[in-house]
mmCIF file of C-alpha atoms in Angstrom:
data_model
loop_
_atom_site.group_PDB
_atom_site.id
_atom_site.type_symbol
_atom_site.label_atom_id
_atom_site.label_comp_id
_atom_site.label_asym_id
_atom_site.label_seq_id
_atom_site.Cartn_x
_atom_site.Cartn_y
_atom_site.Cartn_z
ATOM 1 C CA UNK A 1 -127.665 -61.772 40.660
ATOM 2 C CA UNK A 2 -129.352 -58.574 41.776
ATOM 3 C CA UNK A 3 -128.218 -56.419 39.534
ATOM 4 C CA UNK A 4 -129.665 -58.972 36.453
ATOM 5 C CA UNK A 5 -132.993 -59.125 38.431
ATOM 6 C CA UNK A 6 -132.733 -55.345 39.052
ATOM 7 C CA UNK A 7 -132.269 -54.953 35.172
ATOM 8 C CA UNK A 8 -135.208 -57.253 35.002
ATOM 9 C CA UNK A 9 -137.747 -55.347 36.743
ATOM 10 C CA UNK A 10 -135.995 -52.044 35.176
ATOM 11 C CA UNK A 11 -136.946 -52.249 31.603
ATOM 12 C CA UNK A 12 -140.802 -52.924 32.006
ATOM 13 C CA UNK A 13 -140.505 -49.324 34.302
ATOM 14 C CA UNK A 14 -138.307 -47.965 31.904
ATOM 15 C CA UNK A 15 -141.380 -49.183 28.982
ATOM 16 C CA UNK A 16 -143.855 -48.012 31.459
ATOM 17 C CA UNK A 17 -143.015 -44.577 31.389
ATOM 18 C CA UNK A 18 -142.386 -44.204 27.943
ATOM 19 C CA UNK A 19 -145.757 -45.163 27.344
ATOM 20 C CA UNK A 20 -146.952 -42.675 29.641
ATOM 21 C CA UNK A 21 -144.858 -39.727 28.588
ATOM 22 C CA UNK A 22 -146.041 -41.137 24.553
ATOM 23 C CA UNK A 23 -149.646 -41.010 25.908
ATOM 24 C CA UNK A 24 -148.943 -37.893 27.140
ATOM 25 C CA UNK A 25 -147.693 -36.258 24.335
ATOM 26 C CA UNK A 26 -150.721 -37.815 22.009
ATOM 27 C CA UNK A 27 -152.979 -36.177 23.877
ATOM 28 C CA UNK A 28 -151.550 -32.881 23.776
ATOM 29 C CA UNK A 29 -151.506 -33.021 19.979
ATOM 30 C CA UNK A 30 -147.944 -33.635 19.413
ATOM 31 C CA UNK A 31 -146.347 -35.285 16.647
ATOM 32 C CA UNK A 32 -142.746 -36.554 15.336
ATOM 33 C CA UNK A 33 -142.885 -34.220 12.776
ATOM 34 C CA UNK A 34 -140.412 -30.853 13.479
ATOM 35 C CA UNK A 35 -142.664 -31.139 16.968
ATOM 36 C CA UNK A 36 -145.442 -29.677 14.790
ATOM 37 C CA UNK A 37 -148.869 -30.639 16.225
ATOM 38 C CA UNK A 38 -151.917 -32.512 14.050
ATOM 39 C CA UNK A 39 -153.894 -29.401 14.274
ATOM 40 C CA UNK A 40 -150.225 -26.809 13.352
ATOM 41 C CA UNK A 41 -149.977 -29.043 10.559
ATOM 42 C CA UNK A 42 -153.738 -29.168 9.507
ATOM 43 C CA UNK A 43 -153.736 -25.614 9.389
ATOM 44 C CA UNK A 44 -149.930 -24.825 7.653
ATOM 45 C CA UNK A 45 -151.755 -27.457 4.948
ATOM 46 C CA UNK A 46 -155.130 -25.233 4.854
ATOM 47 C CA UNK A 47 -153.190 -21.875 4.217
ATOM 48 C CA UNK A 48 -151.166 -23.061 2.013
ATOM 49 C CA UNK A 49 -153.030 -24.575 -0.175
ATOM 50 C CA UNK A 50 -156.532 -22.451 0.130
ATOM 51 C CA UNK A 51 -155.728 -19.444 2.400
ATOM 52 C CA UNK A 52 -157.005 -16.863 0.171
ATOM 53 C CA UNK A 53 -160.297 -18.753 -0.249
ATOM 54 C CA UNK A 54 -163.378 -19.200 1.505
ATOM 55 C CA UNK A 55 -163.947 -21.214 4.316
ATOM 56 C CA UNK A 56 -165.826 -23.771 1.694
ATOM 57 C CA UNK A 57 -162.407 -24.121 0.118
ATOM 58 C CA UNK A 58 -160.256 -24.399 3.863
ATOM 59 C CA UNK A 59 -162.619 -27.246 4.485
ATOM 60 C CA UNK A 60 -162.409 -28.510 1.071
ATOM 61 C CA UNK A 61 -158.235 -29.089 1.620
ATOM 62 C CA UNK A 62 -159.394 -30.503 4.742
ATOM 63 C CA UNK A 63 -161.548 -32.983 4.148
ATOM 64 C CA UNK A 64 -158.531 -34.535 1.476
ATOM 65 C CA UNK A 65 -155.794 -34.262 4.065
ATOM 66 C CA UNK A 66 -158.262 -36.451 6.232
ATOM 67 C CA UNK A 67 -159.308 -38.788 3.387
ATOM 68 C CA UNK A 68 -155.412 -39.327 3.259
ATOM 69 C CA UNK A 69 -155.121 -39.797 6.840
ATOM 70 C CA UNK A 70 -157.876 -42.566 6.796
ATOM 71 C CA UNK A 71 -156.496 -44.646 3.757
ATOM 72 C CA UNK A 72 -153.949 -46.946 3.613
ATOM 73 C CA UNK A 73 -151.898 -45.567 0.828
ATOM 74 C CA UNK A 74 -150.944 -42.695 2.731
ATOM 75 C CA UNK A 75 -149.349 -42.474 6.322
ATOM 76 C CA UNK A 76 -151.807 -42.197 9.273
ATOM 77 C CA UNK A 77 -151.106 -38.714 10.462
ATOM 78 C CA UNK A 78 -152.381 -35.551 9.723
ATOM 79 C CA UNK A 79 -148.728 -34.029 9.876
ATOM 80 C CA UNK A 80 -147.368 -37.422 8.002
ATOM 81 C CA UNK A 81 -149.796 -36.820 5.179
ATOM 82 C CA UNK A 82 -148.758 -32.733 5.164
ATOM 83 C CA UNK A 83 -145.487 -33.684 5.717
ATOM 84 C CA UNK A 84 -145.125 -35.981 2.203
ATOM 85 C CA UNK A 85 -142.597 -34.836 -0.422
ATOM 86 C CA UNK A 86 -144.032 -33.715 -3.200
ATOM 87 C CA UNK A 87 -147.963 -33.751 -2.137
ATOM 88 C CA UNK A 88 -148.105 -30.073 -0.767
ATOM 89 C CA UNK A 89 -146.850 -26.539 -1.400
ATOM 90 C CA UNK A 90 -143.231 -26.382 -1.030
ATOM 91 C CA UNK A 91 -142.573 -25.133 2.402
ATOM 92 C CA UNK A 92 -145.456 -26.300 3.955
ATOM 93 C CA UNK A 93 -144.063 -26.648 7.094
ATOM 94 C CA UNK A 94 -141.174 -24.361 7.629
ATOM 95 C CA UNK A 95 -142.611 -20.994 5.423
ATOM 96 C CA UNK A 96 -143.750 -18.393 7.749
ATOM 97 C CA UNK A 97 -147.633 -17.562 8.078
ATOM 98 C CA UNK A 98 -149.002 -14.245 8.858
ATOM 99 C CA UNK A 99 -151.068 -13.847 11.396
ATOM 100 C CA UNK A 100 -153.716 -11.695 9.383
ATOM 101 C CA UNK A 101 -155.405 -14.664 8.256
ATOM 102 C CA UNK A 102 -155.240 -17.119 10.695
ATOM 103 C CA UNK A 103 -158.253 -17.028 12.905
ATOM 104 C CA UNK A 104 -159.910 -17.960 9.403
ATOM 105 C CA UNK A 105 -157.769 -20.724 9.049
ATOM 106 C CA UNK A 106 -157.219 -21.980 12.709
ATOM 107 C CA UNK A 107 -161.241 -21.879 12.978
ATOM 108 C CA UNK A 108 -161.439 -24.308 10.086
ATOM 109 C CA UNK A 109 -158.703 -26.625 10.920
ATOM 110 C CA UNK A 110 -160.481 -27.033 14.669
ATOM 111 C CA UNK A 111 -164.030 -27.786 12.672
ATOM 112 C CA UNK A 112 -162.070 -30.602 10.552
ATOM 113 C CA UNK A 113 -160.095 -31.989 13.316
ATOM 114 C CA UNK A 114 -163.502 -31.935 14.996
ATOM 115 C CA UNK A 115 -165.009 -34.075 12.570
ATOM 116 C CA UNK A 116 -166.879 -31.582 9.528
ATOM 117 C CA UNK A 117 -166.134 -32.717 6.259
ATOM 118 C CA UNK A 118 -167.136 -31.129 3.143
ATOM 119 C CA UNK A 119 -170.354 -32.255 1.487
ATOM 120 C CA UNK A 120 -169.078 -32.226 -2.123
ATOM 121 C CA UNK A 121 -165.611 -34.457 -1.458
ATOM 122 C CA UNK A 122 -166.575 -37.959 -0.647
ATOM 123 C CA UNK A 123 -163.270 -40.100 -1.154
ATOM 124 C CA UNK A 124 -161.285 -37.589 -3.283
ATOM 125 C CA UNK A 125 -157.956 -37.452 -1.663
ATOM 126 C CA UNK A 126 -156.152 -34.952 -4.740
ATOM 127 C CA UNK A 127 -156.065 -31.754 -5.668
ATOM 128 C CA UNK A 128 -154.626 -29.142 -8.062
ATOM 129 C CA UNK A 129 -154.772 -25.326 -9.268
ATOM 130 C CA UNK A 130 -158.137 -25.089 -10.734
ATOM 131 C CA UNK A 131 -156.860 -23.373 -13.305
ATOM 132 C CA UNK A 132 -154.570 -25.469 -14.396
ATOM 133 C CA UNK A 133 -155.739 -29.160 -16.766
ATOM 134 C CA UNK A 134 -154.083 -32.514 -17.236
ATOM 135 C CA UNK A 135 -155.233 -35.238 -20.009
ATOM 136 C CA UNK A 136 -155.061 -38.069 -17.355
ATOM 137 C CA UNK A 137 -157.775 -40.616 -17.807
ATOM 138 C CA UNK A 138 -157.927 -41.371 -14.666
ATOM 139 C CA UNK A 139 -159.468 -38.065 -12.594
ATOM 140 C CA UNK A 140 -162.649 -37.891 -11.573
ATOM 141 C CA UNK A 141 -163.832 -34.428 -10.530
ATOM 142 C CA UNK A 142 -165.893 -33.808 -7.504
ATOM 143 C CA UNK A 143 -166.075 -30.005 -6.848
ATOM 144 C CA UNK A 144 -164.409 -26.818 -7.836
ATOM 145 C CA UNK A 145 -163.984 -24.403 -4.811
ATOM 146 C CA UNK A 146 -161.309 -22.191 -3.252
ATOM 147 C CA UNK A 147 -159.212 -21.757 -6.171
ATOM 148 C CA UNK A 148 -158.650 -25.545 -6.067
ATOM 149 C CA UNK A 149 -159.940 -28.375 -8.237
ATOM 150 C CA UNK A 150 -160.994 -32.122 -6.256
ATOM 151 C CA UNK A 151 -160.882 -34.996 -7.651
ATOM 152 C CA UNK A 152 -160.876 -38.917 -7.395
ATOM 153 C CA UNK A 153 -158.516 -41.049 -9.192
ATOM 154 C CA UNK A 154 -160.998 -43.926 -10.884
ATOM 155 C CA UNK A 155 -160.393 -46.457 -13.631
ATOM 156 C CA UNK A 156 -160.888 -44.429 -16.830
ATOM 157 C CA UNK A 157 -164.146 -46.918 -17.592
ATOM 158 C CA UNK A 158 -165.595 -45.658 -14.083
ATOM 159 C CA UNK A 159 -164.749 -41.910 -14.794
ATOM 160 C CA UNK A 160 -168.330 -39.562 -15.367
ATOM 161 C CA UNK A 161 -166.873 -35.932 -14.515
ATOM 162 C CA UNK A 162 -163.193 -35.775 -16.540
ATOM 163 C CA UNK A 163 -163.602 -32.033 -16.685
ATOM 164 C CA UNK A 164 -163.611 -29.673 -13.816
ATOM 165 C CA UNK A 165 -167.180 -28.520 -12.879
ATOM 166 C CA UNK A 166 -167.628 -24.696 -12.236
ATOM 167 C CA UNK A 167 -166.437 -23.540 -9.678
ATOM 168 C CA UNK A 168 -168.754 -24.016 -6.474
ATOM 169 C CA UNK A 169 -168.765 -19.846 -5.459
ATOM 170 C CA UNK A 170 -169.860 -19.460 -8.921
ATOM 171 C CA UNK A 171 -173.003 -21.758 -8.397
ATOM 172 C CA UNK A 172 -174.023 -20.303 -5.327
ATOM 173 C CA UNK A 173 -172.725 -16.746 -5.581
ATOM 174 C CA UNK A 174 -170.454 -17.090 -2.422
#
């Protein structure tokens, strides 16, 4: 008899302090994912993707990995979304980044973790190579920056920008 009422009272501990060490290690930033933190993986996603650009185009890849991160189509983490087969560079998460261009990057990832979005993105949550073009229907540009193209995926009926704008450095000489 005491050991089942022992048992009893030893699970809600036992669920007690994994909820504190869980609280614990939200707070610090950590995630599931390869122990990668939200802001690691913010930033692996930001140099990957834009890391030759300017910040415009950091915060650009930003603002879609948070889009992501908001919707319900995609999972509710900033490393989950990063961490998605087939949505970022190969390697996101494993390649090694040099340390030449991170205070650029880091700086940026802080700002969108923070809360700054970019103007220009609204609800777009894809991106490609702005050089590159697809005949989809369905893609409805919002801005051209960082070597990256942004765009919306809309009913074809609802879609006013099918082509790529110019790119934004080119409109404001950045």
């Amino acid at each position: 008899m005491r050991d089942s009422v022992s048992m009893k009272f030893a699970i809600p501990k036992l669920r007690s302090s994994a909820c504190i060490a869980c609280t614990a290690l939200v707070l610090a930033g950590c995630s599931t994912l390869g122990g990668k933190s939200e802001m690691e993986c913010m930033e692996r996603a930001m140099y990957f993707e834009s890391h030759r650009s300017s910040r415009d185009g950091l915060i650009a890849v930003g603002s879609v990995v948070m889009n992501r991160v908001e919707s319900s189509q995609f999972p509710d983490t900033v490393c989950g979304v990063v961490g998605q087969k087939g949505q970022f560079a190969s390697g996101v998460l494993s390649r090694p980044m040099s340390e030449r261009d991170l205070p650029k990057v880091r700086e940026a990832a802080r700002a969108v973790l923070g809360g700054e979005r970019h103007p220009l993105i609204g609800n777009a949550m894809f991106f490609h190579n702005a050089q590159r073009r697809f005949s989809y229907g369905n893609m409805h540009y919002v801005l051209v920056t960082g070597g990256n193209a942004f765009y919306e995926k809309r009913r074809k009926n609802l879609v006013t920008q099918p082509v790529p704008p110019p790119p934004i450095e080119e409109l404001t000489g950045r």
